[in-house]
Short mmCIF file of C-alpha atoms and ligand atoms in Angstrom, two decimals:
data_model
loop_
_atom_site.label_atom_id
_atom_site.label_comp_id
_atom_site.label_asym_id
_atom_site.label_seq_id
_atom_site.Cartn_x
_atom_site.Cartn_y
_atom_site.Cartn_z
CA UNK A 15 87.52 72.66 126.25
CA UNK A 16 89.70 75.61 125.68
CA UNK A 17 88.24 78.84 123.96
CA UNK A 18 89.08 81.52 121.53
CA UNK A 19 87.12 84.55 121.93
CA UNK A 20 86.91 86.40 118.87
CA UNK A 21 86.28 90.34 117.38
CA UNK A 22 85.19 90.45 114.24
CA UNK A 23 85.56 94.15 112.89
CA UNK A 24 83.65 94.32 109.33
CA UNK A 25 80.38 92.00 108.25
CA UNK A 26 80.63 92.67 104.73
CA UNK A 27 81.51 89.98 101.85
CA UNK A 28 84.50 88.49 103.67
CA UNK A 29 82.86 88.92 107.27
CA UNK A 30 79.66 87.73 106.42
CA UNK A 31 81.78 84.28 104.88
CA UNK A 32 84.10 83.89 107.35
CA UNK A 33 81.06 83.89 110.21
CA UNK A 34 79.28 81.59 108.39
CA UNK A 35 82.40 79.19 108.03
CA UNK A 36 83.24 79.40 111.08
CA UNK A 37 79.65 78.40 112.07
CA UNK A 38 79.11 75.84 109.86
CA UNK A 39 82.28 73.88 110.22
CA UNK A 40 82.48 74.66 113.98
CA UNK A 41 83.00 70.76 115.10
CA UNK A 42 85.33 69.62 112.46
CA UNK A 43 87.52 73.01 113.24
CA UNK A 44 86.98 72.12 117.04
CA UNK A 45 88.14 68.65 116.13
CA UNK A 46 91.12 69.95 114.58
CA UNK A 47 92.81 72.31 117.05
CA UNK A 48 90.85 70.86 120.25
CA UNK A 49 89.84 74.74 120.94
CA UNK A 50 86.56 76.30 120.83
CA UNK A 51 86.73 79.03 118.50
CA UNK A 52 83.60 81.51 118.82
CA UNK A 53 82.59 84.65 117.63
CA UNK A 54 81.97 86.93 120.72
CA UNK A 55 81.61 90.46 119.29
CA UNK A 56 81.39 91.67 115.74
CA UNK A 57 81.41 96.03 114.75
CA UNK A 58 80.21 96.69 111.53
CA UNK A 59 78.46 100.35 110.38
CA UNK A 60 75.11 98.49 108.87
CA UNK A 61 74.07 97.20 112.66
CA UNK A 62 70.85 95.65 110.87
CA UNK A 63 72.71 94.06 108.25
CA UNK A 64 75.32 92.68 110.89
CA UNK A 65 72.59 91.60 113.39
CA UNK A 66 70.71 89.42 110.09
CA UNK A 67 74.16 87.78 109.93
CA UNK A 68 75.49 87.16 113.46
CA UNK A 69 72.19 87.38 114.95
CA UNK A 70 73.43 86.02 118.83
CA UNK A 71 76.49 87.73 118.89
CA UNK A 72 77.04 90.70 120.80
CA UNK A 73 77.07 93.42 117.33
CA UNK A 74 78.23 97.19 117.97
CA UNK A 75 79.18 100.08 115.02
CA UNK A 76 81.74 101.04 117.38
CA UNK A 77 84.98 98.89 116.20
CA UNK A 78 87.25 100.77 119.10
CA UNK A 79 84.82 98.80 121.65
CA UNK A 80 85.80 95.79 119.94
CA UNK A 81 89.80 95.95 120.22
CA UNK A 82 88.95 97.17 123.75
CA UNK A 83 86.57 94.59 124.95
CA UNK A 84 89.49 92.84 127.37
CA UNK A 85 86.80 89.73 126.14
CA UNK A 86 88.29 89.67 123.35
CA UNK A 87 91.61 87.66 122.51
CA UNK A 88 92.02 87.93 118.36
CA UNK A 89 90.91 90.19 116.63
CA UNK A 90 89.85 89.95 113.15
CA UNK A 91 89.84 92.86 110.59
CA UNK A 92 88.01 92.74 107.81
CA UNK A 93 87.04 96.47 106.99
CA UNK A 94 89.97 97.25 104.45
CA UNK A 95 91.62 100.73 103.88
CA UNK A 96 94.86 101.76 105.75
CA UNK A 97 93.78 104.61 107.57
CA UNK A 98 91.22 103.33 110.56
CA UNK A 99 92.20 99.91 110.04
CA UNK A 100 95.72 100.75 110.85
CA UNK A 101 94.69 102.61 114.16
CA UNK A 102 92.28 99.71 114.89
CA UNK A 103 95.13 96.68 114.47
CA UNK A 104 97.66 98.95 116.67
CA UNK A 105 95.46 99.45 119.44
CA UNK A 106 94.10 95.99 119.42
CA UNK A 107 98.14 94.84 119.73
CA UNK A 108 98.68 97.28 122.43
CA UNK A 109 96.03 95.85 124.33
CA UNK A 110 97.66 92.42 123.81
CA UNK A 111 95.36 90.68 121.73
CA UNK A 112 96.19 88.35 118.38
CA UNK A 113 95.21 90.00 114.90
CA UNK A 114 93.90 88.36 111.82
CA UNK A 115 93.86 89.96 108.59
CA UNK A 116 92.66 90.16 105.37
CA UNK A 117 94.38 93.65 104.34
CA UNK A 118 97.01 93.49 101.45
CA UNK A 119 97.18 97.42 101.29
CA UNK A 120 97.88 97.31 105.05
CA UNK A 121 100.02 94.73 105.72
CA UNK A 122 102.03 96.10 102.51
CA UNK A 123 102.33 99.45 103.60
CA UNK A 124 102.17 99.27 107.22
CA UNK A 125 103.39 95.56 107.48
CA UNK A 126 107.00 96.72 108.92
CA UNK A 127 105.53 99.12 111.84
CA UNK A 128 102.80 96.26 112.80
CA UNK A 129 105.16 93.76 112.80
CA UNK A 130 107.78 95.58 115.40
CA UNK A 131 104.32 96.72 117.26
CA UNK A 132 103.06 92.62 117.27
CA UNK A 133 106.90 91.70 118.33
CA UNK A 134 107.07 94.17 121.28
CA UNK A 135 103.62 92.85 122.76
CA UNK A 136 104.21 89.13 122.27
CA UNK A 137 101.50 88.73 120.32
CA UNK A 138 100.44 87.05 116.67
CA UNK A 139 99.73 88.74 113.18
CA UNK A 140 98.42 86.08 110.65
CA UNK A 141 97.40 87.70 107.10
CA UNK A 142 96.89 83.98 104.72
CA UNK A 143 94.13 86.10 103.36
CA UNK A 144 95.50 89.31 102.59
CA UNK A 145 97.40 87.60 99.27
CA UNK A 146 95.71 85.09 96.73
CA UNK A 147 92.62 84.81 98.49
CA UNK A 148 92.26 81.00 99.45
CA UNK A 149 95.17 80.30 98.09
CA UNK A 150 97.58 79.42 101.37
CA UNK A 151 100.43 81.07 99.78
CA UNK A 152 102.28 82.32 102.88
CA UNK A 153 101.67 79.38 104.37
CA UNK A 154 103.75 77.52 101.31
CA UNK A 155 106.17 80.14 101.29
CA UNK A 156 106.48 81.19 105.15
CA UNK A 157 106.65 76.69 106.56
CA UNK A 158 106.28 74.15 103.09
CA UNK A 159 109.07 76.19 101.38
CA UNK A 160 110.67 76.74 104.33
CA UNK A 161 114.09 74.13 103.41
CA UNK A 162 114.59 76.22 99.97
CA UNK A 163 116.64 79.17 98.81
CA UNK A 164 113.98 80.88 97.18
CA UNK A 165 114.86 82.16 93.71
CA UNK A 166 111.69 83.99 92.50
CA UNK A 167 107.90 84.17 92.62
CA UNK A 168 105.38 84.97 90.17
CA UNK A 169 101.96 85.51 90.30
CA UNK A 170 98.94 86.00 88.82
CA UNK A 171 97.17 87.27 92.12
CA UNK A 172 94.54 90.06 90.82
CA UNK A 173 91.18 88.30 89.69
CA UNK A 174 89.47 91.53 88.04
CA UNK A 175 92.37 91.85 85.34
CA UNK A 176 92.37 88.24 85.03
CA UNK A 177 89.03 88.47 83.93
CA UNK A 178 89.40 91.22 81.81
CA UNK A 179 92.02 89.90 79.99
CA UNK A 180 90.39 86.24 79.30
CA UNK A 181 87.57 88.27 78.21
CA UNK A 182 89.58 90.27 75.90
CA UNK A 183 91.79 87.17 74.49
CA UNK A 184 88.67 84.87 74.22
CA UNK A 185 86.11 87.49 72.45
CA UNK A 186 88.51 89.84 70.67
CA UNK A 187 87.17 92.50 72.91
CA UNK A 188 89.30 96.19 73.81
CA UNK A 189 89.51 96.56 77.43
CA UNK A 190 86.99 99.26 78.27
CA UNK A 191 84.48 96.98 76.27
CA UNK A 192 85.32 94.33 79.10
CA UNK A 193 86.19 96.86 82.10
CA UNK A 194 82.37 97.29 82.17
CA UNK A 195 81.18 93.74 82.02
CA UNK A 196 83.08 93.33 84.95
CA UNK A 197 81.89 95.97 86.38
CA UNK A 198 78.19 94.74 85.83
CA UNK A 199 79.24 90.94 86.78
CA UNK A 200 80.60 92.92 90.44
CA UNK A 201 84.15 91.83 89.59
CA UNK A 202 85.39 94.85 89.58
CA UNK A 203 85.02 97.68 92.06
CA UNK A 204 83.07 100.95 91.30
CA UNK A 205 86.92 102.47 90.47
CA UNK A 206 88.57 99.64 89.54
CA UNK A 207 91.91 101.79 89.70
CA UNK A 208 93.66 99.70 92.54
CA UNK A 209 92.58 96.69 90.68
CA UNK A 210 93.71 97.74 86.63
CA UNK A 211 96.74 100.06 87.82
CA UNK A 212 98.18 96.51 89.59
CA UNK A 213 98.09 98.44 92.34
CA UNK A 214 96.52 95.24 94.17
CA UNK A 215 98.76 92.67 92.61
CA UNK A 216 101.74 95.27 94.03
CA UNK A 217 100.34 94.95 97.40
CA UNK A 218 99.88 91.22 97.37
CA UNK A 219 103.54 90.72 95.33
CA UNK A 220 105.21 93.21 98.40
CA UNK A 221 103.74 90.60 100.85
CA UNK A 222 104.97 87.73 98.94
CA UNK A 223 108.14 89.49 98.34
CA UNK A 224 109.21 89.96 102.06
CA UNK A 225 108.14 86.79 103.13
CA UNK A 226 110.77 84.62 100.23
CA UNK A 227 113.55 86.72 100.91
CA UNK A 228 113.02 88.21 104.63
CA UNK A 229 113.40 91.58 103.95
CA UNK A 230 110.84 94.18 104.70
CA UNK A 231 107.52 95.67 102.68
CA UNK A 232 108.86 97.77 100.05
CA UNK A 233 105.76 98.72 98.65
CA UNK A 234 107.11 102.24 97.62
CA UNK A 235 109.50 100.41 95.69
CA UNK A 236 107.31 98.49 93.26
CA UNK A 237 107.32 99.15 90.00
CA UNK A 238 103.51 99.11 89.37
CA UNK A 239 102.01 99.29 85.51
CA UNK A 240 98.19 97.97 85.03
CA UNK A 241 96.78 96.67 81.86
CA UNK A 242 94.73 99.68 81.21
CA UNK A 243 97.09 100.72 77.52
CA UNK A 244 96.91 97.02 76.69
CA UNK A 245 95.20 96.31 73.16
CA UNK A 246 93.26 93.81 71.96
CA UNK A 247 95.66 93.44 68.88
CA UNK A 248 98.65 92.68 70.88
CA UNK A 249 97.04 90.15 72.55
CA UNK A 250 95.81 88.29 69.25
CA UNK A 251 99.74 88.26 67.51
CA UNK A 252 100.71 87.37 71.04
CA UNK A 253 98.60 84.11 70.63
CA UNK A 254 99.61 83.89 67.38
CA UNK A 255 103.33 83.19 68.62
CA UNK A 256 102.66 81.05 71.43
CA UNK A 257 101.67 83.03 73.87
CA UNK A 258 99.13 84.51 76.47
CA UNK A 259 98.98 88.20 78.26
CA UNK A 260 98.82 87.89 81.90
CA UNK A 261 99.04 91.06 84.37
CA UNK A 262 101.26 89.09 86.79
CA UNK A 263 103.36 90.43 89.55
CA UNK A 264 107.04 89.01 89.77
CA UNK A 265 109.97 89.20 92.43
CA UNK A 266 113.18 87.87 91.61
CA UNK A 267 116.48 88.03 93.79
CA UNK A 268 119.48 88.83 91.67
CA UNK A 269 122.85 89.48 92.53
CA UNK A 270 122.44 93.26 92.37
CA UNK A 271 119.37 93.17 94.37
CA UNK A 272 115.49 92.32 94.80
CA UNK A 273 113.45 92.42 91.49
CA UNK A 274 109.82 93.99 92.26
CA UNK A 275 107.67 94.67 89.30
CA UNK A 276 104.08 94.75 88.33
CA UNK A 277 102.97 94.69 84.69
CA UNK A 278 101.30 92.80 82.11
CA UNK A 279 103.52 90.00 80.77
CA UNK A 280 103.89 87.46 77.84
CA UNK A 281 103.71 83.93 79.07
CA UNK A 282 104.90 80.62 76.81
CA UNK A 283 100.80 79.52 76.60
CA UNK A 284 102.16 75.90 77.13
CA UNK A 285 103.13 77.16 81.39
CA UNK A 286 100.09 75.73 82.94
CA UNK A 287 100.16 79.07 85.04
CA UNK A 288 99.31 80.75 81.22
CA UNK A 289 96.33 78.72 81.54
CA UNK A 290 94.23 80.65 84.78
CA UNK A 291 91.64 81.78 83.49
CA UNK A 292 88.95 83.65 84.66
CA UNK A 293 88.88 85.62 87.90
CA UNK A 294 91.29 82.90 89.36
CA UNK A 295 94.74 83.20 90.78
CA UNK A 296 97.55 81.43 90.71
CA UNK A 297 101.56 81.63 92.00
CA UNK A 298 103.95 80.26 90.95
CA UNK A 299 107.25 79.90 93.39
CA UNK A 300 110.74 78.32 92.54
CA UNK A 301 112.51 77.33 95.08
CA UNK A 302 116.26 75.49 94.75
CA UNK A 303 115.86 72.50 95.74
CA UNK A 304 112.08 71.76 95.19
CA UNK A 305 112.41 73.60 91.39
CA UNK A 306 109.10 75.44 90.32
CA UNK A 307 105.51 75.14 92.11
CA UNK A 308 102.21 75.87 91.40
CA UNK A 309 99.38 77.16 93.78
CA UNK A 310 95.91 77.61 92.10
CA UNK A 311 92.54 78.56 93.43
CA UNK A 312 89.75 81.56 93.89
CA UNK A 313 91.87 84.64 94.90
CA UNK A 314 88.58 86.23 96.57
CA UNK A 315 85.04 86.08 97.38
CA UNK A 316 83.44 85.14 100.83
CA UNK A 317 84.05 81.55 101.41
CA UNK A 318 87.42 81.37 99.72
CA UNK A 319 89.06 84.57 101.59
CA UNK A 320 87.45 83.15 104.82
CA UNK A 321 88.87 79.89 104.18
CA UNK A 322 92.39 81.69 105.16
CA UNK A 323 90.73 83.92 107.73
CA UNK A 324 89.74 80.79 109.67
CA UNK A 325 93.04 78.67 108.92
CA UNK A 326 94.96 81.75 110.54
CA UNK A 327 92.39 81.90 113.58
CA UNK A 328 93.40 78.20 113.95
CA UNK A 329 96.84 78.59 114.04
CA UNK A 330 96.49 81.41 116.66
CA UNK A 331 94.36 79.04 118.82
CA UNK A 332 96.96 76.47 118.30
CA UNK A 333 100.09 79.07 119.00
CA UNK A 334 98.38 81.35 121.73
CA UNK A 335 100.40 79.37 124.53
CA UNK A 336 103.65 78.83 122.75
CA UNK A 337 106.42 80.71 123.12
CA UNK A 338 107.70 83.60 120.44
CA UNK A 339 110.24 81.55 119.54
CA UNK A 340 108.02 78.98 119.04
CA UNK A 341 105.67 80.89 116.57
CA UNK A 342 106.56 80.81 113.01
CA UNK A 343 107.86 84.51 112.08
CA UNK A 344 105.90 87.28 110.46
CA UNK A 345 108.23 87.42 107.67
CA UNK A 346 109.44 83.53 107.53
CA UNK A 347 113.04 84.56 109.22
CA UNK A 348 114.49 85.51 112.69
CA UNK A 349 112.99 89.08 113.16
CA UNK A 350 117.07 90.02 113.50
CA UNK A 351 117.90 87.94 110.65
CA UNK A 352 115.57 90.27 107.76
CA UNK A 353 117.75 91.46 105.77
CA UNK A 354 117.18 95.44 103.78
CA UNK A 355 117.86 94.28 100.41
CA UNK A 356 118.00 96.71 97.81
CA UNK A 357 115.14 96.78 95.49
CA UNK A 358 116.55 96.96 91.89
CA UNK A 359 114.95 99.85 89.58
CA UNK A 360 112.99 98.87 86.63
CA UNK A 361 115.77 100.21 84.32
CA UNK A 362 117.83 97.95 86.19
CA UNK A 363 115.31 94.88 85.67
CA UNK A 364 116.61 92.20 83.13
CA UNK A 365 113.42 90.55 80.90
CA UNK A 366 112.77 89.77 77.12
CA UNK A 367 110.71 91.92 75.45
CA UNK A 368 107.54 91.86 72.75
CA UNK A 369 107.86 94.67 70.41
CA UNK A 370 105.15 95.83 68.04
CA UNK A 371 106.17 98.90 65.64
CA UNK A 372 104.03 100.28 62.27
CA UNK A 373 106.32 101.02 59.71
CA UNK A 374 106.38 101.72 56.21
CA UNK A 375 106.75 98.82 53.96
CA UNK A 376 110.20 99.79 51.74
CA UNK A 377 113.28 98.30 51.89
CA UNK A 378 115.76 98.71 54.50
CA UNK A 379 113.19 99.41 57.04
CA UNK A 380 113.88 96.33 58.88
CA UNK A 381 117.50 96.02 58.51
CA UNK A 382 117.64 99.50 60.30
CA UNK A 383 115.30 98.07 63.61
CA UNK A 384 117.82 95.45 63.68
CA UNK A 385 120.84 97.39 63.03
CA UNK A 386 119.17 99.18 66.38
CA UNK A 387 119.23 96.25 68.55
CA UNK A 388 121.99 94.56 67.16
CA UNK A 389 124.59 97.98 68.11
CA UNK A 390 122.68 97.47 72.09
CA UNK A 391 123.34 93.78 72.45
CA UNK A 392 119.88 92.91 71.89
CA UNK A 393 119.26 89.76 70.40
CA UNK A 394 116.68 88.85 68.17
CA UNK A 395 114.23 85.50 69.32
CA UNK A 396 111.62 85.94 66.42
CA UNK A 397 110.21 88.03 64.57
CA UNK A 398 106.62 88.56 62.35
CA UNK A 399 105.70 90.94 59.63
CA UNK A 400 102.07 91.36 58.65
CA UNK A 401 101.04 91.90 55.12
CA UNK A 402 99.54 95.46 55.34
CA UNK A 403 95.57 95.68 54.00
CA UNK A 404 95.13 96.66 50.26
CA UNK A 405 94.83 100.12 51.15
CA UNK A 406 97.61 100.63 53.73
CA UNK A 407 101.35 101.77 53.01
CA UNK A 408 102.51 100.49 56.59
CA UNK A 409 102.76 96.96 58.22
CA UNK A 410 102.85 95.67 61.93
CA UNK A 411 106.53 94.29 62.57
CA UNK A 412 106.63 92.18 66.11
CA UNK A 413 109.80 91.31 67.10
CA UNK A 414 110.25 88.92 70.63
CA UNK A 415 113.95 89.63 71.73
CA UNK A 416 116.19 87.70 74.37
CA UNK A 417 116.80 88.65 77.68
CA UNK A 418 118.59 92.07 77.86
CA UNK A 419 118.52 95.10 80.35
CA UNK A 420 115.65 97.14 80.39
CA UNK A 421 117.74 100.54 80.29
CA UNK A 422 118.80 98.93 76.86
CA UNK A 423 115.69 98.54 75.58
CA UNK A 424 114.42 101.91 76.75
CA UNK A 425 117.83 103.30 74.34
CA UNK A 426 116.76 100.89 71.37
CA UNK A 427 112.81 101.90 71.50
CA UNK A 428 113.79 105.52 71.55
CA UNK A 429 116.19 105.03 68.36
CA UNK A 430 113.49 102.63 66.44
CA UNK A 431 110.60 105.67 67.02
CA UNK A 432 113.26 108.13 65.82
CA UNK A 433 113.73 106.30 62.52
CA UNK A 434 111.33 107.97 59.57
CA UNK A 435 110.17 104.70 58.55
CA UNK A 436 108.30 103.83 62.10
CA UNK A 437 105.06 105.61 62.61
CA UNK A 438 104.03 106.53 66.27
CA UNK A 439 105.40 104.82 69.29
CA UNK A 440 107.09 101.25 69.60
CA UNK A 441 104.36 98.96 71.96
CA UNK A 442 106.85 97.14 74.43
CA UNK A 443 105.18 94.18 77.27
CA UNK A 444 108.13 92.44 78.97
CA UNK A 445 107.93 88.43 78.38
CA UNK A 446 108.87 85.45 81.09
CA UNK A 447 109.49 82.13 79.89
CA UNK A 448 108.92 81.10 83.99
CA UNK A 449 110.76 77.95 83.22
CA UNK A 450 113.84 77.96 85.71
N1 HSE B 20 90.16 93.08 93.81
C1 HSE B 20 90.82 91.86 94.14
C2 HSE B 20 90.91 90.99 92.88
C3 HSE B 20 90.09 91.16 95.24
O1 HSE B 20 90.31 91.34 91.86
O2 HSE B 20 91.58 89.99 92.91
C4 HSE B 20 90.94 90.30 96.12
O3 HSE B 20 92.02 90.96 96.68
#
């Protein structure tokens, strides 16, 4: 029976799951790829920890003797960051062996460099896990996609905000109310910033983004905006038009370019994908001759991440004989077919919008928002007043508008706050009917 000797470098939540799949499941996997795959050295900084874990394996809080050990042929990071990990998964390719990753922030913003490094030594970088958890996105869009043109892709692929804002359309809650629930539930992280900034959706929707397309990680080029200024009440007349608030990330291909945006979003609530709830993930992917599809599942957590982790170590104990040119690549396409497409600005970026103004309730007010939008092309997809409270002089007026540019929008905003009648600033969350 053939063997795969692995390096795991990080026992933590994902190491500690994908050990104990890999353990538990050990004959069916065997009986799958007809290789022995087995866990031969693990680093991690907690040797105790690691050692109550992977008890008979050789354990070491050195992760250099790891991608060293010439025992070793794939190497599996698991410790996150983009500093050491980086150095780690570059060394471990110049010394020939296969890497397996579950780093979005690496693969997004050293993906390119890694890539040429993997190319030039022949050997295999799988990342299933970095992006939706166990979700086998890449796999859809990298081999079952592989026939389409791929149009766009949008996903809901950050759990924490999920949470958050099913918390905050189910109990009426604000968002620091819920940030700390999460916090206490372990959802979030201790600063939460990558995860509420979509900062972690933009890593995950650069991966996804280069992969449909074949162009390279343009991570620099997302436009990233979290749900941290979201409120509670936007959320509620949002619902109360036929729609849900989901942070998702989206990446179109126009003809002017690459679309690559981040940033909380109205969704028609009848979209199934407006349905994930919860910490759970979902993508969706249109494609031109399959139409739209729909991938759900856990986007993290131990078993579910290491349910990718392990998939890719099977594929590398299938592929670790074939040829390059027998390997699916990297980025889905011919390494000298990836193409530098531009990435559009957001100004650039063409969506319909959800507006929410206060304004003072005399005549003529509205007629002059529309006037606004009207002289900009802007049209006008429905629109809500609500009756202001006994005591108040202003009402909310939310207006949903077609599809325009957002450079258009910006110009009709900044005339609508300039008017006397509007009080404080116009509230503005783009809106995808994800339909075609
Ligand atoms: N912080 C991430 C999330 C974990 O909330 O989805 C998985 O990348």
């Amino acid at each position: 029976m053939k063997q795969l000797n692995v390096g795991i470098l990080g026992l933590g939540t994902v190491g500690g799951g994908t050990y104990s799949v890999l353990t538990r499941n050990a004959a069916e996997i065997t009986r799958r790829t007809g290789v022995e795959i087995k866990v031969v050295q693990v680093a991690d900084r907690n040797i105790e920890h690691a050692k109550a874990i992977a008890g008979n394996v050789d354990v070491t809080d050195d992760a250099f003797a790891v991608v060293n050990n010439p025992a070793v042929g794939v190497v599996v990071e698991l410790i996150g960051g983009y500093t050491l990990s980086r150095e780690l998964v570059l060394k471990a390719i110049a010394n020939k062996k296969h890497v397996v990753t579950a780093n979005k922030a690496l693969i997004a913003l050293h993906g390119n460099e890694i890539f040429a490094a993997a190319k030039a030594n022949n050997v295999i970088v799988a990342f299933e896990a970095a992006v939706a958890g166990g979700i086998p996105i890449i796999k859809a869009l990298r081999e079952g996609l592989g026939a389409n043109r791929i149009e766009w892709v949008a996903g809901i692929i950050n759990g924490t905000t999920n949470f958050i804002l099913t918390e905050m359309r189910e109990k009426g809650l604000n968002f620091s109310d819920v940030l700390g629930e999460a916090q206490r539930l372990g959802y979030a992280e201790a600063d939460p910033t990558f995860d509420v900034e979509g900062i972690d959706a933009a890593h995950k929707l650069t991966i996804m983004s280069a992969i449909a397309f074949g162009m390279p990680m343009k991570f620099e080029q997302a436009y990233t905006e979290g749900i941290t200024k979201l409120q509670q009440v936007d959320i509620k007349y949002a619902e109360e038009l036929g729609y849900r608030v989901k942070l998702l990330g989206i990446t179109k291909r126009t003809d002017k370019g690459v679309e690559l945006r981040v940033h909380p979003t109205l969704i028609p609530e009848k979209r199934l994908v407006a349905n994930v709830n919860g910490a759970m993930n979902a993508v969706v992917v249109k494609g031109d001759a399959v139409g739209p599809t729909l991938y759900y599942g856990a986007g993290a957590g131990a078993e579910p991440t290491a349910s990718a982790v392990v998939a890719d170590l099977m594929d590398v104990a299938r592929l670790i004989d074939a040829t390059s040119a027998q390997r699916v690549p990297y980025l889905a396409f011919q390494p000298d077919q990836v193409q530098d497409l531009p990435i559009l600005p957001i100004d650039e970026v063409q969506s319909a919008y959800y507006l929410r103004l206060r304004a003072s309730d005399k005549p003529g007010v509205l007629a002059n928002v529309t006037k606004i939008l009207g002289d900009r092309e802007i049209s006008i997809d429905a629109m809500m007043q609500k009756e202001p409270d006994e005591n108040e002089t202003e009402a909310d007026i939310v207006i949903l508008t077609h599809i325009t540019v957002e450079k258009n929008m910006n110009a009709a905003i900044t005339a609508i706050e300039s008017l006397a009648e509007i009080t404080g600033k116009v509230v503005r969350i783009r809106m995808e009917e994800l339909a075609k």
